[in-house]
mmCIF file of C-alpha atoms in Angstrom:
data_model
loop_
_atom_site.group_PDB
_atom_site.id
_atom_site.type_symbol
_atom_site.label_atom_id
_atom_site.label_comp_id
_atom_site.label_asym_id
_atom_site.label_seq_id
_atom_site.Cartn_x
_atom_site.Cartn_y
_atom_site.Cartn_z
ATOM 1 C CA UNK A 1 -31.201 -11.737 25.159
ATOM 2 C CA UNK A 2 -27.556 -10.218 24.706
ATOM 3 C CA UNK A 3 -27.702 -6.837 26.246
ATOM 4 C CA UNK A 4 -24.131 -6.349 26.201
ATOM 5 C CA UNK A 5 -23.112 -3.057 23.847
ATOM 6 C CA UNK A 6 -21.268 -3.843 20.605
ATOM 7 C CA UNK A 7 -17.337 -3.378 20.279
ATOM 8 C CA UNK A 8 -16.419 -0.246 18.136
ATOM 9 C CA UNK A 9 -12.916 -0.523 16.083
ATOM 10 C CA UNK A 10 -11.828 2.496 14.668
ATOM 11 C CA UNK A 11 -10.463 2.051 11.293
ATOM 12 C CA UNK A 12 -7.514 4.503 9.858
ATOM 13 C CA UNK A 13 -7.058 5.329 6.603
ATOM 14 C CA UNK A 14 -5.355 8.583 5.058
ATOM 15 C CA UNK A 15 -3.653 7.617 1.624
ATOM 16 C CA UNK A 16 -4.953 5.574 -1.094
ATOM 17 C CA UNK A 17 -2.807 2.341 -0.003
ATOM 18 C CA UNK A 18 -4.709 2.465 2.825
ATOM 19 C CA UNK A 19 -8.104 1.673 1.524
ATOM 20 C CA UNK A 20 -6.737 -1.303 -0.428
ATOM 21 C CA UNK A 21 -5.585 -2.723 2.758
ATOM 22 C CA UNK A 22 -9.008 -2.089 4.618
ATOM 23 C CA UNK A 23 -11.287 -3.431 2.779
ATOM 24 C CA UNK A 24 -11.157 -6.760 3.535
ATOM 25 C CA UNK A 25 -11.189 -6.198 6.966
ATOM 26 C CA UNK A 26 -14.263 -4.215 6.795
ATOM 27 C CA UNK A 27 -15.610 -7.129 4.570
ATOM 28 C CA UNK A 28 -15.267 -9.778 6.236
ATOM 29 C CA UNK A 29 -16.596 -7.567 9.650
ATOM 30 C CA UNK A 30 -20.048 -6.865 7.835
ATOM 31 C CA UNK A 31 -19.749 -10.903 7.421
ATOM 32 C CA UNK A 32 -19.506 -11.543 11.322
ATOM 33 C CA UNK A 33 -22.067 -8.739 11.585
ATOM 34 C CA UNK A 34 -24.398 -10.445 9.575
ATOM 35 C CA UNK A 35 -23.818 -13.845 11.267
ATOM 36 C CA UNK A 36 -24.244 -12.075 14.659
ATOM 37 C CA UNK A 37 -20.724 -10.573 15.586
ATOM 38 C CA UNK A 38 -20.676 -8.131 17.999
ATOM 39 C CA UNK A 39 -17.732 -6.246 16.465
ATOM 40 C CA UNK A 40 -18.630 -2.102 14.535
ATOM 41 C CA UNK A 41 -16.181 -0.068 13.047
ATOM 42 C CA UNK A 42 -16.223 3.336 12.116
ATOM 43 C CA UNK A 43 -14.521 4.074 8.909
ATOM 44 C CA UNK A 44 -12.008 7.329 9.436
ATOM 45 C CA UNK A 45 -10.498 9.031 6.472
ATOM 46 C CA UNK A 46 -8.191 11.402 8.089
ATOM 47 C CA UNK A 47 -7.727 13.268 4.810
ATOM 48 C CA UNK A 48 -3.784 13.416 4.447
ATOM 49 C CA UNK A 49 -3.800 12.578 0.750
ATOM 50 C CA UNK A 50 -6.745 14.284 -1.073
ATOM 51 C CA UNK A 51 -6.997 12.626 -4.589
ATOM 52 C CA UNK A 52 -9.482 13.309 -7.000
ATOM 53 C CA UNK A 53 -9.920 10.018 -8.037
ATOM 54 C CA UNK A 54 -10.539 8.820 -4.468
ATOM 55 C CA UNK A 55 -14.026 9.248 -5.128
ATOM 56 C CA UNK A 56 -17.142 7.189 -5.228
ATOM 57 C CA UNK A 57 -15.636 5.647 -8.007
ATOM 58 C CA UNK A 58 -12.795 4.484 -6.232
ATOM 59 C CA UNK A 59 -14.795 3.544 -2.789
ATOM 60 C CA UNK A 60 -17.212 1.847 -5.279
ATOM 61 C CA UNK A 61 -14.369 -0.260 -7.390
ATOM 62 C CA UNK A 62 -12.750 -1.752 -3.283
ATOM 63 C CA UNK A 63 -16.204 -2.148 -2.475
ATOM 64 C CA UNK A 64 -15.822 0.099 0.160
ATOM 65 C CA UNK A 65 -18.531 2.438 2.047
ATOM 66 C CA UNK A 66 -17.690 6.068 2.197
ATOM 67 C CA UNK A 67 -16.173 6.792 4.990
ATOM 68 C CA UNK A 68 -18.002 7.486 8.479
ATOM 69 C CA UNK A 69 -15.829 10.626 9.618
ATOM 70 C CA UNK A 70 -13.484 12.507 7.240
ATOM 71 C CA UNK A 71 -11.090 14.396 9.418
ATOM 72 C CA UNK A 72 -10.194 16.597 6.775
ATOM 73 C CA UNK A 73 -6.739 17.294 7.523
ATOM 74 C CA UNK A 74 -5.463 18.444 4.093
ATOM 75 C CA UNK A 75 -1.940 19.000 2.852
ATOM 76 C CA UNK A 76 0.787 20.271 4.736
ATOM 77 C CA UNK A 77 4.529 19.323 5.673
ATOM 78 C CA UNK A 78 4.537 16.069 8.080
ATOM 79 C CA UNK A 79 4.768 17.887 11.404
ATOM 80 C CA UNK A 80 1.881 19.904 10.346
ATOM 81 C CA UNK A 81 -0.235 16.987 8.601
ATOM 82 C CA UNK A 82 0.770 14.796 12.335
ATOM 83 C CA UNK A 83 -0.008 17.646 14.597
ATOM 84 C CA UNK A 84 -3.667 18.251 12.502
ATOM 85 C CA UNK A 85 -4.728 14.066 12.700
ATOM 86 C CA UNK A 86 -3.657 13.733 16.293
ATOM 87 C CA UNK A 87 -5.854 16.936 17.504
ATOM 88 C CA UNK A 88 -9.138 16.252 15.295
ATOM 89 C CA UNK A 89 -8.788 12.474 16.407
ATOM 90 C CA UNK A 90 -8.168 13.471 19.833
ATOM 91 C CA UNK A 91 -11.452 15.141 19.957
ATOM 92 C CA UNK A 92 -13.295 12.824 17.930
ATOM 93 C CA UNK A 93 -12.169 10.417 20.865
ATOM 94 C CA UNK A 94 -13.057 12.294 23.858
ATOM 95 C CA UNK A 95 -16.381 13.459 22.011
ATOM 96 C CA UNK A 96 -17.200 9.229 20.852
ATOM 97 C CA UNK A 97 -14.539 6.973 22.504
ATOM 98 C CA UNK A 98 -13.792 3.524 20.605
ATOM 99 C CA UNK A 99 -12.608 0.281 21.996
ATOM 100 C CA UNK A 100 -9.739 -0.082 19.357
ATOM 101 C CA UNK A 101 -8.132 2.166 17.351
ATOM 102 C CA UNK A 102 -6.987 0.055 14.144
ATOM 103 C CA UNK A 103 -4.344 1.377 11.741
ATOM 104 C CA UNK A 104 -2.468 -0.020 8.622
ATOM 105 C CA UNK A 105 0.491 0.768 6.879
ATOM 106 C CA UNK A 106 3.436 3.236 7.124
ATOM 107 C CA UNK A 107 2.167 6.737 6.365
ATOM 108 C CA UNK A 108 2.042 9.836 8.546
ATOM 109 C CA UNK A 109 -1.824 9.160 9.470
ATOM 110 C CA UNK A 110 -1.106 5.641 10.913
ATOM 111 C CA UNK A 111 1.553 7.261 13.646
ATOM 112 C CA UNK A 112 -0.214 10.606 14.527
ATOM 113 C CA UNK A 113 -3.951 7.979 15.185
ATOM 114 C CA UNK A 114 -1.831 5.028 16.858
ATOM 115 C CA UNK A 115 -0.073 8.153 19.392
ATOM 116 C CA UNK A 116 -3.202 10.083 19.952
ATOM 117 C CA UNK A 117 -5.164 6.496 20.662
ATOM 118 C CA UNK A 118 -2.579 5.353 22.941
ATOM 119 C CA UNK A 119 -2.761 8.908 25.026
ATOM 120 C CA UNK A 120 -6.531 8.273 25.669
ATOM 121 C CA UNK A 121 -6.547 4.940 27.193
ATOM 122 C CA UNK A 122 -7.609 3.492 23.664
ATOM 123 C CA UNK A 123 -5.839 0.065 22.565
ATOM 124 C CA UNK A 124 -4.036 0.185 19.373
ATOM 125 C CA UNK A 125 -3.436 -2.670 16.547
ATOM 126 C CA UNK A 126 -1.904 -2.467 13.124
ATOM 127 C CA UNK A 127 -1.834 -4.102 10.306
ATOM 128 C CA UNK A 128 1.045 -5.187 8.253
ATOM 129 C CA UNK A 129 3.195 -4.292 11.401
ATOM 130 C CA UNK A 130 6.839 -5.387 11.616
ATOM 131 C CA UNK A 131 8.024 -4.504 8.060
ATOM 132 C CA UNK A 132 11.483 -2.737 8.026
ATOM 133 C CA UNK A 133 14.013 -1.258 5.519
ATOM 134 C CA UNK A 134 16.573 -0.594 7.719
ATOM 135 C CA UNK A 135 16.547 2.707 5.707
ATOM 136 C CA UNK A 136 15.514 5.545 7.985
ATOM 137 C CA UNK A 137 15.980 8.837 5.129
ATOM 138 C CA UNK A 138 11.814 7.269 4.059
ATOM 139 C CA UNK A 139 9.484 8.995 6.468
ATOM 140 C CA UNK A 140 7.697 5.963 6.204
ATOM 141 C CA UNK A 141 10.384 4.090 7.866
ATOM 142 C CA UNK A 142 10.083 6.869 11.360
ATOM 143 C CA UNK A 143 6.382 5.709 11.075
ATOM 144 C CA UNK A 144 6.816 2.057 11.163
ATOM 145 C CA UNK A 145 8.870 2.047 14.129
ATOM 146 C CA UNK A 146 6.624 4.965 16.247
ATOM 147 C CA UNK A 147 3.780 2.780 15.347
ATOM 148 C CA UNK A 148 4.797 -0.407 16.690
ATOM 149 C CA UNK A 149 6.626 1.131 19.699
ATOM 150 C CA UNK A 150 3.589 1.861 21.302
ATOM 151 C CA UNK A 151 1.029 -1.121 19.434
ATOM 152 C CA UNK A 152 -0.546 -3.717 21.790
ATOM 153 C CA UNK A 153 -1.695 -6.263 18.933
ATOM 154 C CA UNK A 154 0.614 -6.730 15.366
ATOM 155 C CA UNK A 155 -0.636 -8.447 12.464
ATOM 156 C CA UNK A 156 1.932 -9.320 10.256
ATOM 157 C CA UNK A 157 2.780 -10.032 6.753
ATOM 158 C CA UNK A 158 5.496 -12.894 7.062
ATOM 159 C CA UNK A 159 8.349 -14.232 9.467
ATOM 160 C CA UNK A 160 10.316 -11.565 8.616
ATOM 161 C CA UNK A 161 8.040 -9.238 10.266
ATOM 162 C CA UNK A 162 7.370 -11.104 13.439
ATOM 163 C CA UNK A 163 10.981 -11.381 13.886
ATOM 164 C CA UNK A 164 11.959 -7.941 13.647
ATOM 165 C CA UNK A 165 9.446 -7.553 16.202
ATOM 166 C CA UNK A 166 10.633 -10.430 18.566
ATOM 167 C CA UNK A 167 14.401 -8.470 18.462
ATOM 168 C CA UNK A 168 12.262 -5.433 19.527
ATOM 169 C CA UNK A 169 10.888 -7.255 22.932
ATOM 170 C CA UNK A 170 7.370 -7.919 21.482
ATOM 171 C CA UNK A 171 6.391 -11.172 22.822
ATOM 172 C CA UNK A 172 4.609 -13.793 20.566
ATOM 173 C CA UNK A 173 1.138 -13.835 22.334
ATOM 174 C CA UNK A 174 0.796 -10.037 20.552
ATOM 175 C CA UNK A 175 1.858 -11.094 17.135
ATOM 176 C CA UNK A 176 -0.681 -12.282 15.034
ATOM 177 C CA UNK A 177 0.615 -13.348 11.891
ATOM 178 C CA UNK A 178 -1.995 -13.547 9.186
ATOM 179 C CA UNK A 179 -1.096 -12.733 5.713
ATOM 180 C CA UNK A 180 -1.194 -9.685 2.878
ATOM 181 C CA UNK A 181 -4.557 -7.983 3.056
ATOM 182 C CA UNK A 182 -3.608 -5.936 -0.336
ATOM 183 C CA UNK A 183 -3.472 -9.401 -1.558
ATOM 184 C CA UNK A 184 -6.930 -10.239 -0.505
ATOM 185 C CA UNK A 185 -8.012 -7.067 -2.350
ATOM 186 C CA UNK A 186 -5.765 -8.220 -5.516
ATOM 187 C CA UNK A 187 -7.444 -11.675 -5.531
ATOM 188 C CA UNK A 188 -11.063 -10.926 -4.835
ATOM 189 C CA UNK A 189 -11.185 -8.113 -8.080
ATOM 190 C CA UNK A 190 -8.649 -10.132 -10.086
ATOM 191 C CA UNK A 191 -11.595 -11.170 -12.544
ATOM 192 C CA UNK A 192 -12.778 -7.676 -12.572
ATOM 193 C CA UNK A 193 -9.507 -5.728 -13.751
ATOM 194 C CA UNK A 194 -10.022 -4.201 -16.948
ATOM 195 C CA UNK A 195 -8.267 -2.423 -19.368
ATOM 196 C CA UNK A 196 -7.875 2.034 -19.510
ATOM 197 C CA UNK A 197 -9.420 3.980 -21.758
ATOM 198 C CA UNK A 198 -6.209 4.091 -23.602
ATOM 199 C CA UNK A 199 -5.307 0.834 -24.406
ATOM 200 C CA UNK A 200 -6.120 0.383 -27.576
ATOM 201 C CA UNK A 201 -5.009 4.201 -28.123
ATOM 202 C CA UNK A 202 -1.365 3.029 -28.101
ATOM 203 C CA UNK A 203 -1.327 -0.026 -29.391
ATOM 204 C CA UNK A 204 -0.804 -1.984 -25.678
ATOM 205 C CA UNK A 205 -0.597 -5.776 -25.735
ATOM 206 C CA UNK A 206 0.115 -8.334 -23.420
ATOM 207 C CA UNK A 207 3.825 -9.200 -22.461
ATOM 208 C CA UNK A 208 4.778 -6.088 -25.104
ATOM 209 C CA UNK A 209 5.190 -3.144 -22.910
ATOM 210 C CA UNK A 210 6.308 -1.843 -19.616
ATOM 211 C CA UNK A 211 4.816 -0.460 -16.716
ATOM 212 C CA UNK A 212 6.927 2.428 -14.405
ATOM 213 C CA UNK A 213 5.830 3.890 -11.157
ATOM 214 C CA UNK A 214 8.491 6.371 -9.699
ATOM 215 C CA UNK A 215 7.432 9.324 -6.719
ATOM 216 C CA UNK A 216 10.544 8.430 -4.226
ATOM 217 C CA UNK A 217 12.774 11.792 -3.560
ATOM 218 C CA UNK A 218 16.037 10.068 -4.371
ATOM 219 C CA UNK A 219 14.450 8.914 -7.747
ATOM 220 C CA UNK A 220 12.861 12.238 -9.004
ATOM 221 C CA UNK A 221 13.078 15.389 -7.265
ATOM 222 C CA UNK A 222 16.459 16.148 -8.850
ATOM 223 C CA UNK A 223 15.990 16.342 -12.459
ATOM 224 C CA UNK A 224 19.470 15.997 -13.839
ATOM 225 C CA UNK A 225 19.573 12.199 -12.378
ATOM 226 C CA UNK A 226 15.565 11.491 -12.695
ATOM 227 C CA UNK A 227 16.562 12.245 -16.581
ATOM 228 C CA UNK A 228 18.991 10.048 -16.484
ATOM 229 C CA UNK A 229 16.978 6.913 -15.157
ATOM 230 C CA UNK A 230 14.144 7.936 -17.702
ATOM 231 C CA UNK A 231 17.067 7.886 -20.758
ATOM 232 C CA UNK A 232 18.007 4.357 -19.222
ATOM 233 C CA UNK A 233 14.363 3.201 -19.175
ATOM 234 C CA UNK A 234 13.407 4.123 -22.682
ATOM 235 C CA UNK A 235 16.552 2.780 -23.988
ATOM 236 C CA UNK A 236 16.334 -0.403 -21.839
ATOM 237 C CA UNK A 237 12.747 -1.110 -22.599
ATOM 238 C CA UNK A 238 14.012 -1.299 -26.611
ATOM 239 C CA UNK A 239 11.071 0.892 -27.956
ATOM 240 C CA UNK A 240 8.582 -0.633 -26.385
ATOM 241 C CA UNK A 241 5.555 1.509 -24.947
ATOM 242 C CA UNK A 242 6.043 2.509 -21.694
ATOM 243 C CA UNK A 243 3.296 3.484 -19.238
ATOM 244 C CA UNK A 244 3.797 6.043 -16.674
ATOM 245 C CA UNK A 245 1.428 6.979 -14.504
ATOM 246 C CA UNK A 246 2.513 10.074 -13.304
ATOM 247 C CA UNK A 247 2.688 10.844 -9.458
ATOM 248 C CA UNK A 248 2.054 14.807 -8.909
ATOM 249 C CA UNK A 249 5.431 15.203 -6.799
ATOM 250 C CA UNK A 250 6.509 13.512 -10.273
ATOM 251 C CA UNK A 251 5.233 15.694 -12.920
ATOM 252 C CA UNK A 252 6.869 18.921 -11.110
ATOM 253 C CA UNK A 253 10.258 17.606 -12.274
ATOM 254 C CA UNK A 254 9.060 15.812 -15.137
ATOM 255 C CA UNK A 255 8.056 19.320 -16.870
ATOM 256 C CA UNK A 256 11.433 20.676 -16.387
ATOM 257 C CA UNK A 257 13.421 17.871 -18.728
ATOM 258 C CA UNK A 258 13.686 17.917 -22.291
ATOM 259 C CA UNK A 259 14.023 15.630 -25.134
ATOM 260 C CA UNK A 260 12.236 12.574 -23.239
ATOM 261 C CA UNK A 261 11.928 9.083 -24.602
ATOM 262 C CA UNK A 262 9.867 8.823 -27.204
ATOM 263 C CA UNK A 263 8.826 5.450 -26.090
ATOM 264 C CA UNK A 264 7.577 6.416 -22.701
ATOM 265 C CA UNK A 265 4.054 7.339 -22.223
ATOM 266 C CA UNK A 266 2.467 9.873 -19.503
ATOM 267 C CA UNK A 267 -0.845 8.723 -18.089
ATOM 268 C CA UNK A 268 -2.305 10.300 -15.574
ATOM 269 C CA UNK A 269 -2.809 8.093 -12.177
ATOM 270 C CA UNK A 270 -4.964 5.209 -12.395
ATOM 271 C CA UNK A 271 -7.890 3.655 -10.249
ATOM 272 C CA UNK A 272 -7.250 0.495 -9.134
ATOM 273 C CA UNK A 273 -8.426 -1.946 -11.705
ATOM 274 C CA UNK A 274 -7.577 -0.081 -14.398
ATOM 275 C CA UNK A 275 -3.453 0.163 -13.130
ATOM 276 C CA UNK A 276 -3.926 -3.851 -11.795
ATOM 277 C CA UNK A 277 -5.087 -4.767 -15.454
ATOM 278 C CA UNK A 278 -1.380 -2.871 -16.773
ATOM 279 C CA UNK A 279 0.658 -4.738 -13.956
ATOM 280 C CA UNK A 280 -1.008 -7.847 -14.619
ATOM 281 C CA UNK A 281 0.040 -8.006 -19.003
ATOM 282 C CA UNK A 282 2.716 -6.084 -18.489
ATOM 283 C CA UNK A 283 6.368 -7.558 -19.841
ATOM 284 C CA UNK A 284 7.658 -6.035 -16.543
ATOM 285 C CA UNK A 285 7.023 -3.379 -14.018
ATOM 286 C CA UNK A 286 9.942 -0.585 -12.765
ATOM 287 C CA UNK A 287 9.117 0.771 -9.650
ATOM 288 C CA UNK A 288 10.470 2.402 -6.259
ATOM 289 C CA UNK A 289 6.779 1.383 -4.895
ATOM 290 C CA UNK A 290 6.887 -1.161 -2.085
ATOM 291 C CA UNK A 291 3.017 -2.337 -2.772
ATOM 292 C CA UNK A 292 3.737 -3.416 -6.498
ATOM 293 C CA UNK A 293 6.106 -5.513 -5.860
ATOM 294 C CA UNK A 294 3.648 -7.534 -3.255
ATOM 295 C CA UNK A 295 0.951 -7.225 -6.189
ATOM 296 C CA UNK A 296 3.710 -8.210 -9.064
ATOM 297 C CA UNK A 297 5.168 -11.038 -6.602
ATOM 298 C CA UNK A 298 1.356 -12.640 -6.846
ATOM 299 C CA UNK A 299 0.793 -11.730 -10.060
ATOM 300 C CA UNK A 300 3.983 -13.591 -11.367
ATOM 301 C CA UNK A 301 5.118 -10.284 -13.324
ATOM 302 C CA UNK A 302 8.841 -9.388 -13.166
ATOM 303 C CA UNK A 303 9.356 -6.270 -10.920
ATOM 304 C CA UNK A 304 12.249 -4.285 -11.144
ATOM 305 C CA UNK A 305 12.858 -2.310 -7.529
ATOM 306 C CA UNK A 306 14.741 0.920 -8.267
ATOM 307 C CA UNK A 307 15.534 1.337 -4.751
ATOM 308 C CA UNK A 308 18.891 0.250 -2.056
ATOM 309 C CA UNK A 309 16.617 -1.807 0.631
ATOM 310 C CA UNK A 310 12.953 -2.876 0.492
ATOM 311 C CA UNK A 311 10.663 -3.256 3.455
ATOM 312 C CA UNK A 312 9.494 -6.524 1.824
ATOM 313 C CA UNK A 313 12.262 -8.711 1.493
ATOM 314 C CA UNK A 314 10.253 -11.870 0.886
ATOM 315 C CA UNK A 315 9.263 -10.188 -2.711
ATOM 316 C CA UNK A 316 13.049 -10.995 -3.422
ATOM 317 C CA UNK A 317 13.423 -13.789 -1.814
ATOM 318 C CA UNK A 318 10.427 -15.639 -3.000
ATOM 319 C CA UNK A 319 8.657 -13.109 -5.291
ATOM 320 C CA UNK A 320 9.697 -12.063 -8.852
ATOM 321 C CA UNK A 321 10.820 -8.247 -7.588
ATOM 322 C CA UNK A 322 14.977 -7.676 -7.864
ATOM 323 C CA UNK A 323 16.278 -4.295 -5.968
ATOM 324 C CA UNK A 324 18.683 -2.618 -8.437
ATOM 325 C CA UNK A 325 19.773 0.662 -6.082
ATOM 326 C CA UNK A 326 19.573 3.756 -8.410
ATOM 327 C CA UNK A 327 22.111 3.372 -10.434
ATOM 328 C CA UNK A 328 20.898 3.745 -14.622
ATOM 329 C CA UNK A 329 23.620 0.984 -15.465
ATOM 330 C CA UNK A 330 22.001 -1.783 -13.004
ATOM 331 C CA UNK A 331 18.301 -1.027 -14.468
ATOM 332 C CA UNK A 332 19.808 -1.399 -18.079
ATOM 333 C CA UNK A 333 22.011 -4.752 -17.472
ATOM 334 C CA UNK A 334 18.172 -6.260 -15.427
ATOM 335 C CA UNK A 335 16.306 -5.055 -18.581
ATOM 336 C CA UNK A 336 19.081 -6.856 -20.749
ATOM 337 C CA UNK A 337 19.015 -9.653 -18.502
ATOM 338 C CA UNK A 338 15.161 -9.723 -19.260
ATOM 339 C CA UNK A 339 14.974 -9.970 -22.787
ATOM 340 C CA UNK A 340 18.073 -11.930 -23.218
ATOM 341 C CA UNK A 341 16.957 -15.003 -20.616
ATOM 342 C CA UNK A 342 13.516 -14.042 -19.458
ATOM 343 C CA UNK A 343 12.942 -13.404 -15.338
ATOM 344 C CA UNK A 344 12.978 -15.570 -12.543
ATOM 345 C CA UNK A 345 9.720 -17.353 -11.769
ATOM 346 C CA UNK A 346 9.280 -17.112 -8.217
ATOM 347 C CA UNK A 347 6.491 -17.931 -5.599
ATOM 348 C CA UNK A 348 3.964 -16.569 -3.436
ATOM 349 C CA UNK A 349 4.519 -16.011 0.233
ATOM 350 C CA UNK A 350 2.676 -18.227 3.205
ATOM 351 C CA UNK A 351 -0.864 -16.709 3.609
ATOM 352 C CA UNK A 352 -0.907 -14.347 0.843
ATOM 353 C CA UNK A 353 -4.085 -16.042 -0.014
ATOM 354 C CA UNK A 354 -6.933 -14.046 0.075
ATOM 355 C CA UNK A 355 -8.414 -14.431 3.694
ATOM 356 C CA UNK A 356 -6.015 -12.213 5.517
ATOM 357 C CA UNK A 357 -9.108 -10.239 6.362
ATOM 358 C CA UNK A 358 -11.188 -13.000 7.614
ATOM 359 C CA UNK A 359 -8.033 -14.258 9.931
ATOM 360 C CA UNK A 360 -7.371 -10.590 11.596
ATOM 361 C CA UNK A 361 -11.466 -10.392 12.463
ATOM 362 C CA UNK A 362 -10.836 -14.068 13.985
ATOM 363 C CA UNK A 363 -8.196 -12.873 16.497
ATOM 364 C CA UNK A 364 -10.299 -9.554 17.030
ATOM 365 C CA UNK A 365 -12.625 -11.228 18.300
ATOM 366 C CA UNK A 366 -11.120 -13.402 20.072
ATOM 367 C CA UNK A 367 -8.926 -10.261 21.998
ATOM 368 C CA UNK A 368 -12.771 -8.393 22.314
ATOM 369 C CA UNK A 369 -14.979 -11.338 23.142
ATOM 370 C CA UNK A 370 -18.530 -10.556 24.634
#
């Protein structure tokens, strides 16, 4: 008989990226569970982003049990959203210690849970680790590099990754490099996407509209340039319908302009196979979004990056995304380019296959064994 007490892994989530790159780890741990792993997890939602549609709905669409803990943190500027996680997942760890503290991503929740982890004697790993812009005005740029300054175990997208964290002194028996779990989530609902409620509303076919996606500061908060871009998109997408699902930190500047293009349409955020089902028959996507261009890059749909750097430079290099800075004139020569000669092709990246969960759960248990 085994007597020995099961591993716990906390899992971190906070924002609604964050879910999409869970749950394949958590799938393919109720696999080992059922085959006799020794590995648990508690599922923590920390609470930084509260979104309506982050409900059962959405849990139930990523396959995804609700959450074991909520912390509950609510909104707040970053110092007081980082200051809230650490203390309620301080005392959630002195209360119910874990063996591993497991984060993903870049946003404020995966720092303040990898810091207050690391205080307590608690290991910390996190997924898609490595990733850089170079560009350190994004908040989630500080985050990256707080996180893997004090990580023990990095699971990485690509090369790209592992070497940024070679130049940083991590040595290779820490990295783990294993793939894209958003893309596991992308391929195992890619037969389930399905169209919005509005789709036949206005008229949307495939290959004959666009889809944007713009929340980034730079792009929207001042509305005398964010009008600007949205003249340049609406001309540039030739009267074409033009979905927008609209980010809140959006909308507050959006209401302010006036005489909008007529070709653009306002949507409200979608869930996940709903928006997936746009990206996937859409002519093209514009976005500052660094996930979309991963999800565009497998879907083969040209991506249009209005940003100056990406954290995921293998979209560009192998992917169909192109970074095009900020500047209207570059957005309307790409959508020219588009329509006059079509888009570059491009590839998929090494392991962005679909079992990125399955390889991460390998080298857990392999770092945990009984």
């Amino acid at each position: 008989m085994n007597n020995t007490s099961p591993t716990v892994i906390d899992i971190i989530a906070g924002a609604r990226p964050n879910f999409m790159k869970i749950a394949p780890i958590i799938r393919a741990l109720d696999e080992r569970k059922v085959a006799g792993g020794r590995l648990r997890y508690r599922l923590i939602h920390t609470g930084q982003h509260y979104d309506s549609r982050m409900s059962a709905d959405f849990f139930e669409q990523l396959d995804i049990p609700m959450p074991d803990i909520n912390l509950d943190v609510g909104s707040g500027t970053q110092a007081e959203q980082t200051a809230a996680i650490m203390t309620r997942y301080e005392r959630l760890l002195l209360d119910h210690p874990s063996s591993l503290c497991l984060v993903v991503g870049d946003v404020t929740s995966t720092m303040a849970c990898a810091i207050a982890a690391q205080k307590l004697r608690v290991p910390v790993a996190h997924v898609e680790a490595g990733i850089r812009s170079g560009d350190w005005g994004m908040p989630e740029e500080i985050n990256r590099m707080v996180t893997d300054s004090i990580t023990n175990w990095f699971f990485t997208t690509s090369e790209t990754a592992n070497d940024n964290l070679r130049r940083a002194g991590v040595e290779d028996d820490r990295l783990f490099f294993v793939g894209n779990t958003m893309i596991d989530t992308l391929l195992a609902h890619m037969d389930r996407l399905r169209p919005p409620p509005f789709w036949d509303e206005y008229g949307l076919l495939p290959g004959s509209y666009f889809v944007v996606t713009l929340h980034r500061p730079s792009n929207v908060d001042a509305g005398s340039s964010f009008a600007r871009l949205l003249r340049a998109i609406g001309e540039g997408t030739r009267s074409l319908p033009t979905i927008f699902p609209v980010h809140p930190r959006t909308r507050k500047t959006l209401e302010a302009i006036e005489d909008l293009p007529a070709n653009l349409v306002f949507v409200e955020p979608q869930p996940y196979l709903e928006f997936n089902y746009l990206v996937r028959h859409a002519k093209a996507v514009i976005t500052d979004s660094g996930g979309i261009t991963e999800e565009t890059t497998v879907m083969g749909v040209p991506c249009m990056t209005l940003r100056d750097t990406t954290e995921r430079p293998e979209t560009v290099s192998i992917g169909t995304n192109e970074i095009l800075g900020t500047n209207p004139a570059n957005l309307s020569r790409a959508l020219d380019r588009l329509f006059a000669a079509g888009w570059k092709k491009g590839g998929i990246p090494e392991l962005w296959d679909g079992r990125t969960g399955e390889r991460i759960v390998a080298a857990l248990e392999e770092l945990f064994p009984s």
